[in-house]
Short mmCIF file of C-alpha atoms in Angstrom, two decimals:
data_model
loop_
_atom_site.label_atom_id
_atom_site.label_comp_id
_atom_site.label_asym_id
_atom_site.label_seq_id
_atom_site.Cartn_x
_atom_site.Cartn_y
_atom_site.Cartn_z
CA MET A 17 -48.07 54.77 6.39
CA ARG A 18 -47.71 55.98 10.23
CA THR A 19 -51.08 54.70 11.56
CA ARG A 20 -50.51 51.43 9.63
CA SER A 21 -46.77 51.24 11.45
CA ILE A 22 -48.51 52.08 14.97
CA SER A 23 -50.96 49.48 14.75
CA ILE A 24 -48.26 46.82 13.55
CA VAL A 25 -46.05 47.82 16.81
CA ALA A 26 -49.18 47.74 19.25
CA ALA A 27 -49.59 44.50 17.73
CA ILE A 28 -46.21 43.32 18.13
CA ILE A 29 -46.80 44.40 21.87
CA ILE A 30 -50.21 43.20 22.74
CA ILE A 31 -48.47 39.46 21.76
CA VAL A 32 -45.60 39.50 23.37
CA ILE A 33 -47.41 40.46 26.33
CA PHE A 34 -49.99 37.89 25.93
CA ALA A 35 -47.72 35.07 25.08
CA SER A 36 -45.07 36.13 28.14
CA TYR A 37 -48.25 36.14 30.47
CA ILE A 38 -49.22 32.63 29.43
CA GLY A 39 -45.77 31.81 29.37
CA MET A 40 -45.43 32.53 33.07
CA ASN A 41 -49.20 32.01 34.62
CA GLY A 42 -50.55 28.94 32.03
CA LEU A 43 -54.06 29.90 30.67
CA VAL A 44 -57.52 28.25 30.83
CA LEU A 45 -60.07 27.85 27.81
CA GLY A 46 -62.65 25.84 28.53
CA ASP A 47 -61.84 22.28 28.59
CA LYS A 48 -57.76 23.47 27.45
CA THR A 49 -55.74 23.81 29.56
CA ILE A 50 -51.77 25.58 28.16
CA ARG A 51 -49.59 25.24 30.89
CA SER A 52 -46.83 27.71 32.09
CA ALA A 53 -43.58 27.32 31.10
CA LYS A 54 -42.23 26.11 34.41
CA ASP A 55 -44.36 23.78 34.47
CA SER A 56 -43.97 22.34 30.79
CA ILE A 57 -40.15 21.80 30.56
CA GLU A 58 -38.70 18.88 31.91
CA LEU A 59 -36.16 19.71 34.28
CA GLY A 60 -32.69 17.90 34.81
CA LEU A 61 -31.15 16.20 37.46
CA ASP A 62 -29.61 18.86 39.50
CA LEU A 63 -33.38 20.57 39.39
CA ALA A 64 -35.60 17.50 39.61
CA GLY A 65 -33.87 15.52 42.41
CA GLY A 66 -32.65 12.25 41.39
CA VAL A 67 -30.03 9.66 41.52
CA TYR A 68 -26.67 9.95 39.73
CA VAL A 69 -24.36 6.38 39.44
CA VAL A 70 -21.10 5.84 38.23
CA LEU A 71 -20.67 2.42 37.45
CA GLU A 72 -17.45 0.38 36.76
CA ALA A 73 -16.56 -2.81 35.11
CA ASN A 74 -14.95 -5.37 36.88
CA THR A 75 -12.88 -7.54 33.95
CA GLU A 76 -9.77 -8.14 32.16
CA ALA A 77 -11.50 -7.82 29.00
CA THR A 78 -10.07 -4.80 26.41
CA GLY A 79 -10.13 -3.89 22.78
CA ASP A 80 -13.19 -5.10 20.99
CA GLU A 81 -14.62 -7.72 23.73
CA LEU A 82 -14.67 -4.95 26.33
CA ALA A 83 -16.30 -2.65 24.30
CA GLN A 84 -19.00 -5.35 23.51
CA MET A 85 -19.92 -5.93 27.07
CA MET A 86 -20.20 -2.30 27.42
CA GLU A 87 -22.45 -1.84 25.01
CA GLU A 88 -24.34 -5.01 26.11
CA THR A 89 -24.09 -4.13 29.71
CA LYS A 90 -25.84 -0.69 28.68
CA ALA A 91 -28.65 -1.85 26.88
CA ILE A 92 -29.76 -3.95 29.67
CA ILE A 93 -29.62 -1.42 32.29
CA GLY A 94 -31.69 0.69 29.43
CA LYS A 95 -34.44 -2.04 29.93
CA ARG A 96 -34.01 -1.98 34.16
CA VAL A 97 -34.52 1.36 34.48
CA ASP A 98 -37.74 1.25 31.91
CA GLY A 99 -38.99 -0.68 34.26
CA LEU A 100 -38.83 1.96 37.05
CA GLY A 101 -40.71 4.66 34.58
CA VAL A 102 -38.36 7.18 34.86
CA SER A 103 -39.01 9.65 31.90
CA GLU A 104 -35.86 9.70 29.63
CA PRO A 105 -33.31 8.61 31.28
CA ASN A 106 -29.27 9.51 30.65
CA ILE A 107 -27.05 6.19 30.45
CA ALA A 108 -23.68 7.05 28.72
CA ILE A 109 -20.51 4.81 28.27
CA GLU A 110 -18.31 6.77 29.97
CA GLY A 111 -14.17 5.85 28.78
CA GLU A 112 -13.56 2.31 28.22
CA ASN A 113 -14.91 0.57 31.22
CA ARG A 114 -17.93 2.96 32.84
CA ILE A 115 -21.07 4.01 32.84
CA ARG A 116 -22.94 6.90 34.12
CA VAL A 117 -26.69 6.85 34.79
CA GLU A 118 -28.57 9.66 35.08
CA LEU A 119 -32.33 8.91 36.52
CA ALA A 120 -34.26 12.39 37.32
CA GLY A 121 -37.05 12.74 39.87
CA VAL A 122 -36.79 8.79 40.66
CA GLN A 123 -38.74 8.14 43.96
CA ALA A 124 -37.07 5.66 45.87
CA PRO A 125 -33.25 6.19 45.39
CA ASP A 126 -31.58 3.52 46.90
CA GLU A 127 -33.91 0.50 45.06
CA ALA A 128 -33.39 2.29 41.71
CA ILE A 129 -29.15 2.12 42.14
CA ASP A 130 -29.74 -1.51 43.66
CA LEU A 131 -31.58 -2.41 40.95
CA ILE A 132 -28.91 -0.90 38.31
CA GLY A 133 -26.22 -2.42 39.21
CA LYS A 134 -27.34 -5.56 40.25
CA THR A 135 -25.24 -8.92 38.27
CA ALA A 136 -28.22 -10.98 38.47
CA LEU A 137 -27.89 -14.37 37.19
CA LEU A 138 -30.49 -15.75 34.91
CA GLU A 139 -30.35 -19.73 33.89
CA PHE A 140 -33.04 -21.89 32.53
CA LYS A 141 -32.04 -25.00 34.15
CA THR A 142 -33.22 -28.91 33.26
CA PRO A 143 -34.81 -31.15 35.90
CA ALA A 144 -31.26 -32.28 36.93
CA GLY A 145 -30.32 -29.02 37.71
CA ASP A 146 -28.24 -28.48 34.63
CA THR A 147 -28.11 -25.62 33.01
CA VAL A 148 -29.16 -25.43 29.14
CA ILE A 149 -28.57 -21.56 28.61
CA THR A 150 -28.14 -18.41 30.44
CA GLY A 151 -29.29 -14.77 30.06
CA LYS A 152 -26.49 -14.01 27.55
CA ASN A 153 -28.45 -15.82 25.41
CA VAL A 154 -31.65 -14.34 24.88
CA ILE A 155 -31.69 -11.70 22.84
CA ASN A 156 -35.53 -10.58 23.01
CA SER A 157 -38.38 -11.39 25.00
CA GLN A 158 -41.51 -9.93 24.57
CA VAL A 159 -45.14 -10.48 25.35
CA LEU A 160 -47.42 -11.61 22.44
CA PHE A 161 -51.21 -12.93 21.82
CA GLN A 162 -51.66 -16.22 20.54
CA PRO A 163 -54.59 -18.64 20.31
CA ASN A 164 -55.09 -21.56 23.08
CA GLU A 165 -56.64 -24.81 22.13
CA TYR A 166 -60.04 -23.02 22.64
CA GLY A 167 -59.74 -20.85 20.35
CA VAL A 168 -59.22 -17.62 23.18
CA ASN A 169 -56.25 -15.37 22.41
CA GLU A 170 -53.94 -15.35 25.39
CA PRO A 171 -50.43 -13.59 26.41
CA VAL A 172 -47.73 -15.63 26.25
CA VAL A 173 -43.84 -14.62 26.29
CA SER A 174 -42.06 -15.07 23.35
CA LEU A 175 -38.44 -15.34 23.39
CA GLU A 176 -35.25 -15.21 20.54
CA LEU A 177 -32.47 -16.81 21.41
CA ASN A 178 -28.97 -16.37 19.93
CA GLU A 179 -27.07 -19.28 17.72
CA GLU A 180 -25.40 -20.72 20.95
CA GLY A 181 -28.45 -20.92 23.10
CA ARG A 182 -30.49 -21.81 19.90
CA GLN A 183 -28.40 -25.28 19.78
CA SER A 184 -28.28 -25.74 23.30
CA PHE A 185 -31.86 -25.26 23.49
CA PHE A 186 -32.18 -27.35 20.85
CA GLU A 187 -30.64 -30.34 22.32
CA ALA A 188 -32.09 -29.91 26.09
CA THR A 189 -35.65 -29.64 25.02
CA SER A 190 -35.27 -32.63 22.54
CA VAL A 191 -34.69 -34.74 25.50
CA LEU A 192 -37.21 -33.29 27.59
CA ALA A 193 -40.04 -33.48 25.02
CA ALA A 194 -39.42 -37.20 24.63
CA LYS A 195 -40.06 -37.91 28.43
CA THR A 196 -43.27 -39.09 29.79
CA GLU A 197 -43.87 -37.96 33.37
CA THR A 198 -44.63 -34.42 33.44
CA LEU A 199 -42.44 -33.61 36.00
CA ASP A 200 -39.33 -34.79 34.03
CA LYS A 201 -40.90 -32.28 31.48
CA ILE A 202 -40.13 -28.88 33.00
CA ILE A 203 -37.06 -26.56 32.14
CA TYR A 204 -36.80 -24.04 35.16
CA ILE A 205 -36.55 -20.40 34.65
CA VAL A 206 -34.09 -18.98 37.79
CA LEU A 207 -33.39 -15.78 38.64
CA ASP A 208 -30.46 -15.12 41.15
CA GLY A 209 -31.67 -18.64 42.36
CA GLU A 210 -35.37 -18.21 42.61
CA ILE A 211 -37.68 -20.01 40.12
CA ILE A 212 -39.44 -17.47 38.57
CA SER A 213 -41.09 -19.71 35.51
CA ASN A 214 -41.52 -23.82 35.31
CA PRO A 215 -43.20 -23.85 31.35
CA MET A 216 -43.20 -27.71 30.79
CA VAL A 217 -41.55 -28.60 26.95
CA LEU A 218 -44.02 -30.16 25.16
CA GLU A 219 -41.84 -30.56 21.72
CA PRO A 220 -38.29 -29.77 21.19
CA ILE A 221 -37.78 -25.84 20.25
CA ILE A 222 -35.70 -26.06 16.64
CA ASP A 223 -35.71 -22.35 15.77
CA GLY A 224 -34.18 -21.02 18.98
CA LYS A 225 -37.48 -18.69 19.61
CA PRO A 226 -39.46 -20.56 22.56
CA VAL A 227 -42.92 -19.62 23.66
CA ILE A 228 -43.85 -19.55 27.41
CA THR A 229 -47.91 -19.77 27.38
CA GLY A 230 -49.86 -21.03 30.60
CA MET A 231 -50.35 -16.95 32.10
CA TYR A 232 -53.66 -16.20 33.29
CA THR A 233 -53.12 -12.35 32.84
CA LEU A 234 -50.81 -9.36 30.44
CA ASP A 235 -49.61 -8.50 33.80
CA GLU A 236 -48.58 -12.23 34.05
CA ALA A 237 -47.32 -12.30 31.10
CA ASN A 238 -45.09 -8.29 31.37
CA ASP A 239 -43.58 -9.44 34.66
CA LEU A 240 -42.04 -12.64 33.50
CA SER A 241 -40.92 -11.41 30.44
CA ASN A 242 -39.28 -8.48 31.60
CA LEU A 243 -37.41 -10.36 34.29
CA ILE A 244 -35.89 -12.37 31.26
CA ARG A 245 -35.29 -9.70 29.51
CA ALA A 246 -33.42 -7.70 32.34
CA GLY A 247 -31.68 -11.20 33.12
CA ALA A 248 -27.82 -11.18 33.98
CA LEU A 249 -25.18 -8.30 33.08
CA PRO A 250 -22.15 -9.67 31.36
CA VAL A 251 -19.82 -8.05 33.63
CA GLU A 252 -19.79 -6.91 37.03
CA MET A 253 -20.01 -3.71 37.52
CA VAL A 254 -18.58 -1.79 40.60
CA GLU A 255 -20.39 1.40 41.90
CA LEU A 256 -17.64 3.74 41.56
CA GLN A 257 -19.64 7.07 42.69
CA THR A 258 -23.17 7.93 43.80
CA SER A 259 -24.71 11.55 44.35
CA VAL A 260 -28.64 10.98 45.26
CA ILE A 261 -30.01 14.78 45.07
CA GLY A 262 -32.92 15.76 46.50
CA PRO A 263 -36.27 17.07 45.13
CA THR A 264 -36.06 20.10 47.90
CA LEU A 265 -32.92 21.00 46.85
CA GLY A 266 -33.28 20.72 43.45
CA LEU A 267 -36.24 22.70 43.48
CA GLU A 268 -34.51 25.68 45.43
CA ALA A 269 -31.69 25.95 43.04
CA PHE A 270 -34.47 26.15 40.21
CA GLU A 271 -36.21 29.13 42.33
CA LYS A 272 -33.02 30.82 42.81
CA SER A 273 -31.48 30.26 39.08
CA ILE A 274 -34.76 31.82 37.88
CA LEU A 275 -34.93 34.91 39.81
CA ALA A 276 -31.16 35.68 39.24
CA GLY A 277 -32.46 35.23 35.18
CA GLY A 278 -34.92 37.56 35.61
CA ILE A 279 -32.96 40.45 37.51
CA VAL A 280 -30.30 39.52 34.67
CA ILE A 281 -33.12 40.48 32.18
CA ALA A 282 -34.53 43.61 33.96
CA VAL A 283 -31.12 45.16 34.11
CA ILE A 284 -30.39 44.52 30.78
CA PHE A 285 -33.69 46.22 29.84
CA ALA A 286 -33.14 49.34 31.68
CA PHE A 287 -29.38 49.97 30.45
CA MET A 288 -30.82 49.13 26.81
CA LEU A 289 -33.29 51.80 27.70
CA LEU A 290 -31.26 54.31 29.03
CA VAL A 291 -28.86 54.22 26.30
CA TYR A 292 -30.49 53.44 23.20
CA ARG A 293 -34.00 55.00 24.09
CA VAL A 294 -36.19 53.92 21.08
CA PRO A 295 -33.97 50.98 19.85
CA GLY A 296 -33.38 49.78 23.20
CA PHE A 297 -36.86 49.39 23.45
CA VAL A 298 -37.38 47.50 20.53
CA ALA A 299 -34.27 45.58 21.76
CA SER A 300 -35.74 44.94 24.67
CA LEU A 301 -39.52 43.51 22.88
CA ALA A 302 -36.41 41.47 20.74
CA LEU A 303 -35.50 39.65 24.13
CA THR A 304 -38.64 39.05 25.60
CA ILE A 305 -39.06 36.94 22.18
CA TYR A 306 -36.03 35.55 22.41
CA VAL A 307 -36.47 34.12 26.13
CA LEU A 308 -40.08 33.03 24.47
CA LEU A 309 -38.69 31.29 21.10
CA VAL A 310 -36.09 29.27 23.44
CA VAL A 311 -38.17 28.07 26.32
CA GLY A 312 -41.01 27.23 23.68
CA ALA A 313 -38.12 25.43 21.67
CA MET A 314 -36.93 22.89 24.90
CA ILE A 315 -40.79 22.27 26.04
CA LEU A 316 -41.32 21.47 21.92
CA ILE A 317 -38.14 18.81 21.63
CA GLY A 318 -38.72 17.70 25.66
CA ALA A 319 -34.85 19.19 26.63
CA LYS A 320 -33.83 19.05 30.35
CA LEU A 321 -33.38 22.30 31.68
CA THR A 322 -30.28 21.94 34.28
CA LEU A 323 -28.55 24.42 35.97
CA PRO A 324 -25.64 24.94 33.72
CA GLY A 325 -28.61 25.26 30.89
CA ILE A 326 -29.72 27.96 32.54
CA ALA A 327 -26.36 29.33 32.86
CA GLY A 328 -26.05 28.92 28.48
CA LEU A 329 -29.92 30.61 28.47
CA VAL A 330 -28.30 33.66 30.40
CA LEU A 331 -24.99 33.46 28.61
CA SER A 332 -26.89 33.48 24.99
CA ILE A 333 -29.05 36.74 25.80
CA GLY A 334 -26.10 38.29 27.00
CA MET A 335 -24.72 37.39 23.25
CA ALA A 336 -28.19 38.43 22.17
CA VAL A 337 -27.58 41.70 24.06
CA ASP A 338 -23.83 42.07 22.51
CA ALA A 339 -25.22 41.58 18.98
CA ASN A 340 -28.15 44.26 19.32
CA ILE A 341 -25.25 46.83 20.69
CA LEU A 342 -23.17 46.38 17.77
CA ILE A 343 -25.66 47.25 15.67
CA PHE A 344 -26.93 50.17 17.59
CA GLU A 345 -23.40 51.86 17.99
CA ARG A 346 -23.02 51.21 13.96
CA ILE A 347 -26.54 52.89 13.30
CA ARG A 348 -25.16 55.95 16.23
CA GLU A 349 -22.76 56.16 13.60
CA GLU A 350 -24.40 56.53 10.44
CA ILE A 351 -26.94 59.04 12.10
CA LEU A 352 -23.65 60.92 13.24
CA VAL A 353 -22.27 61.65 9.63
CA GLY A 354 -25.44 63.19 8.82
CA LYS A 355 -27.59 60.14 7.14
CA THR A 356 -31.23 60.19 8.39
CA VAL A 357 -32.45 57.54 10.77
CA ARG A 358 -34.31 55.28 8.01
CA VAL A 359 -30.66 55.25 5.81
CA SER A 360 -29.14 54.82 9.37
CA ILE A 361 -30.77 51.56 10.48
CA ASP A 362 -29.73 49.38 6.91
CA ALA A 363 -26.18 51.19 6.95
CA GLY A 364 -25.81 49.86 10.63
CA PHE A 365 -27.51 46.15 10.06
CA LYS A 366 -25.38 45.91 6.56
CA ARG A 367 -22.25 46.50 8.40
CA ALA A 368 -22.92 44.77 11.55
CA LEU A 369 -24.16 41.33 9.87
CA ARG A 370 -20.72 40.19 9.15
CA SER A 371 -19.53 40.55 12.69
CA ILE A 372 -22.69 38.99 14.00
CA LEU A 373 -22.86 36.41 11.69
CA ASP A 374 -18.98 35.61 13.08
CA SER A 375 -19.05 35.86 16.75
CA ASN A 376 -22.73 33.71 16.76
CA ILE A 377 -21.01 31.09 13.81
CA THR A 378 -18.17 30.08 16.27
CA THR A 379 -20.18 29.91 19.57
CA LEU A 380 -22.79 27.60 17.75
CA ILE A 381 -19.78 25.34 16.68
CA ALA A 382 -19.10 25.20 20.58
CA GLY A 383 -22.55 24.56 21.63
CA ALA A 384 -22.95 21.70 18.79
CA VAL A 385 -19.64 19.99 20.00
CA LEU A 386 -20.52 20.23 23.57
CA TYR A 387 -23.64 18.93 22.67
CA PHE A 388 -22.73 15.69 21.06
CA TYR A 389 -19.36 15.21 23.24
CA GLY A 390 -20.38 16.32 26.29
CA THR A 391 -22.53 14.45 29.26
CA GLY A 392 -25.40 15.38 31.52
CA PRO A 393 -25.32 18.98 32.70
CA ILE A 394 -22.57 19.76 29.79
CA LYS A 395 -24.86 18.20 27.19
CA GLY A 396 -27.81 20.46 28.54
CA PHE A 397 -25.56 23.67 28.46
CA GLY A 398 -24.87 23.14 25.00
CA VAL A 399 -28.33 22.63 24.28
CA THR A 400 -29.75 25.68 25.38
CA LEU A 401 -26.52 27.81 23.86
CA THR A 402 -26.94 25.91 20.67
CA ILE A 403 -30.85 27.16 20.67
CA GLY A 404 -30.09 30.35 22.36
CA ILE A 405 -27.66 31.59 19.21
CA VAL A 406 -30.24 30.55 16.61
CA ALA A 407 -32.70 32.54 18.23
CA SER A 408 -30.48 35.32 18.84
CA MET A 409 -29.90 35.86 15.56
CA ILE A 410 -33.48 35.42 14.26
CA THR A 411 -34.56 38.30 16.60
CA ALA A 412 -31.44 40.67 16.45
CA VAL A 413 -31.14 40.29 12.65
CA PHE A 414 -34.57 39.90 11.59
CA PHE A 415 -37.25 41.31 13.77
CA THR A 416 -35.06 44.05 15.35
CA LYS A 417 -34.40 45.62 11.89
CA TYR A 418 -38.38 45.26 10.94
CA VAL A 419 -39.32 47.17 13.95
CA LEU A 420 -36.72 49.36 13.78
CA ARG A 421 -38.10 50.53 10.84
CA LEU A 422 -41.46 50.83 11.42
CA MET A 423 -40.12 53.07 14.41
CA ALA A 424 -38.09 55.07 11.98
CA VAL A 425 -42.14 56.06 10.30
CA ILE A 426 -43.38 56.44 13.99
CA THR A 427 -41.03 59.06 15.49
CA GLY A 428 -40.58 60.63 11.85
CA GLY A 429 -36.76 60.49 12.34
CA LYS A 430 -36.55 63.50 13.30
CA ASN A 431 -35.40 63.31 17.09
CA LEU A 432 -31.96 62.31 17.46
CA LYS A 433 -32.14 61.94 21.50
CA LEU A 434 -34.87 59.24 20.67
CA TYR A 435 -32.10 57.31 18.98
CA GLY A 436 -29.52 57.57 21.57
CA VAL A 437 -27.26 59.84 19.57
#
């Protein structure tokens, strides 16, 4: 029994050390590479650098009309941001008439801000200069493939118009399709006064789904589709607040935060070992696993690490330690009244469990509220705090209890000083 317990504890220690090494340094096995946690985790705006901008709608609209404008504006800004290739941008409506945009890792912040806030005007015009529809009438624009007159598939841009646009477009294309001269059959697609395409109308478009052909390459079709899709904002947006965080500043903050976190963990380990001895050693193992679980979960779900997120992580480490201290104090009380170490471990966990659950559940509720109602860094704080609380419960309640029982078998439970008594 003792040999088996020693083997299990030794295996746990080796696995924890190996996992910690991979987490800090990564691992290369043949053609397979496991990146370190630092290289794998996604960084938020305050750590990776980037652009933060708050836009305010310049309109007198209110109520449902304003709400619809803001939703449409948010969707269009999202499409424009997609064109920048930014990974997981954060675009949120704040209050009734503001939109907050966070773009982490943007290389050209000034261009990004110009693109986001630009109130472009997209129009479809007849050769006479009459506006047929505008960007607000275009519901969707996408690239498809369809066979040309030679039976060869070619990229085309397929549009979908709303009901108002469908009717206007049908009336205009009915007139243009009946013309005999080629130049009179053209409908001009104009963005901010610049013609971006000039397709010829071959027949009336009755279903509100015109298709633009004549593109030579897929890139050409994609460019036109993106320009049409990211057309006009439904309301003018005024730049209210802008902040550009350089990648160097973010990297420096990240390095200092990691150093601070490492110091906190080292001090906690020293305190637990000094005061609680064997239980302190088990708690240190549990805390190491806890950190691995939290960081691994964040990498797995693609959560972004922010400065407040690191604060949330350190705070949850403190709560995990608090749970261990509560348990160990109960165990020590049970030993002092004359119970064996094994019985004291079971009794100590049983007595402490209720308090641990109450404490963690209330913090879990707070973390969930911050995640669902917070934005930007506050949301990041809520994510790490919530993940940390769940990991804390798993390691403090299940792992610590299991390993402490093994340690009671290994030590024989005779030398009470090993348990801080």
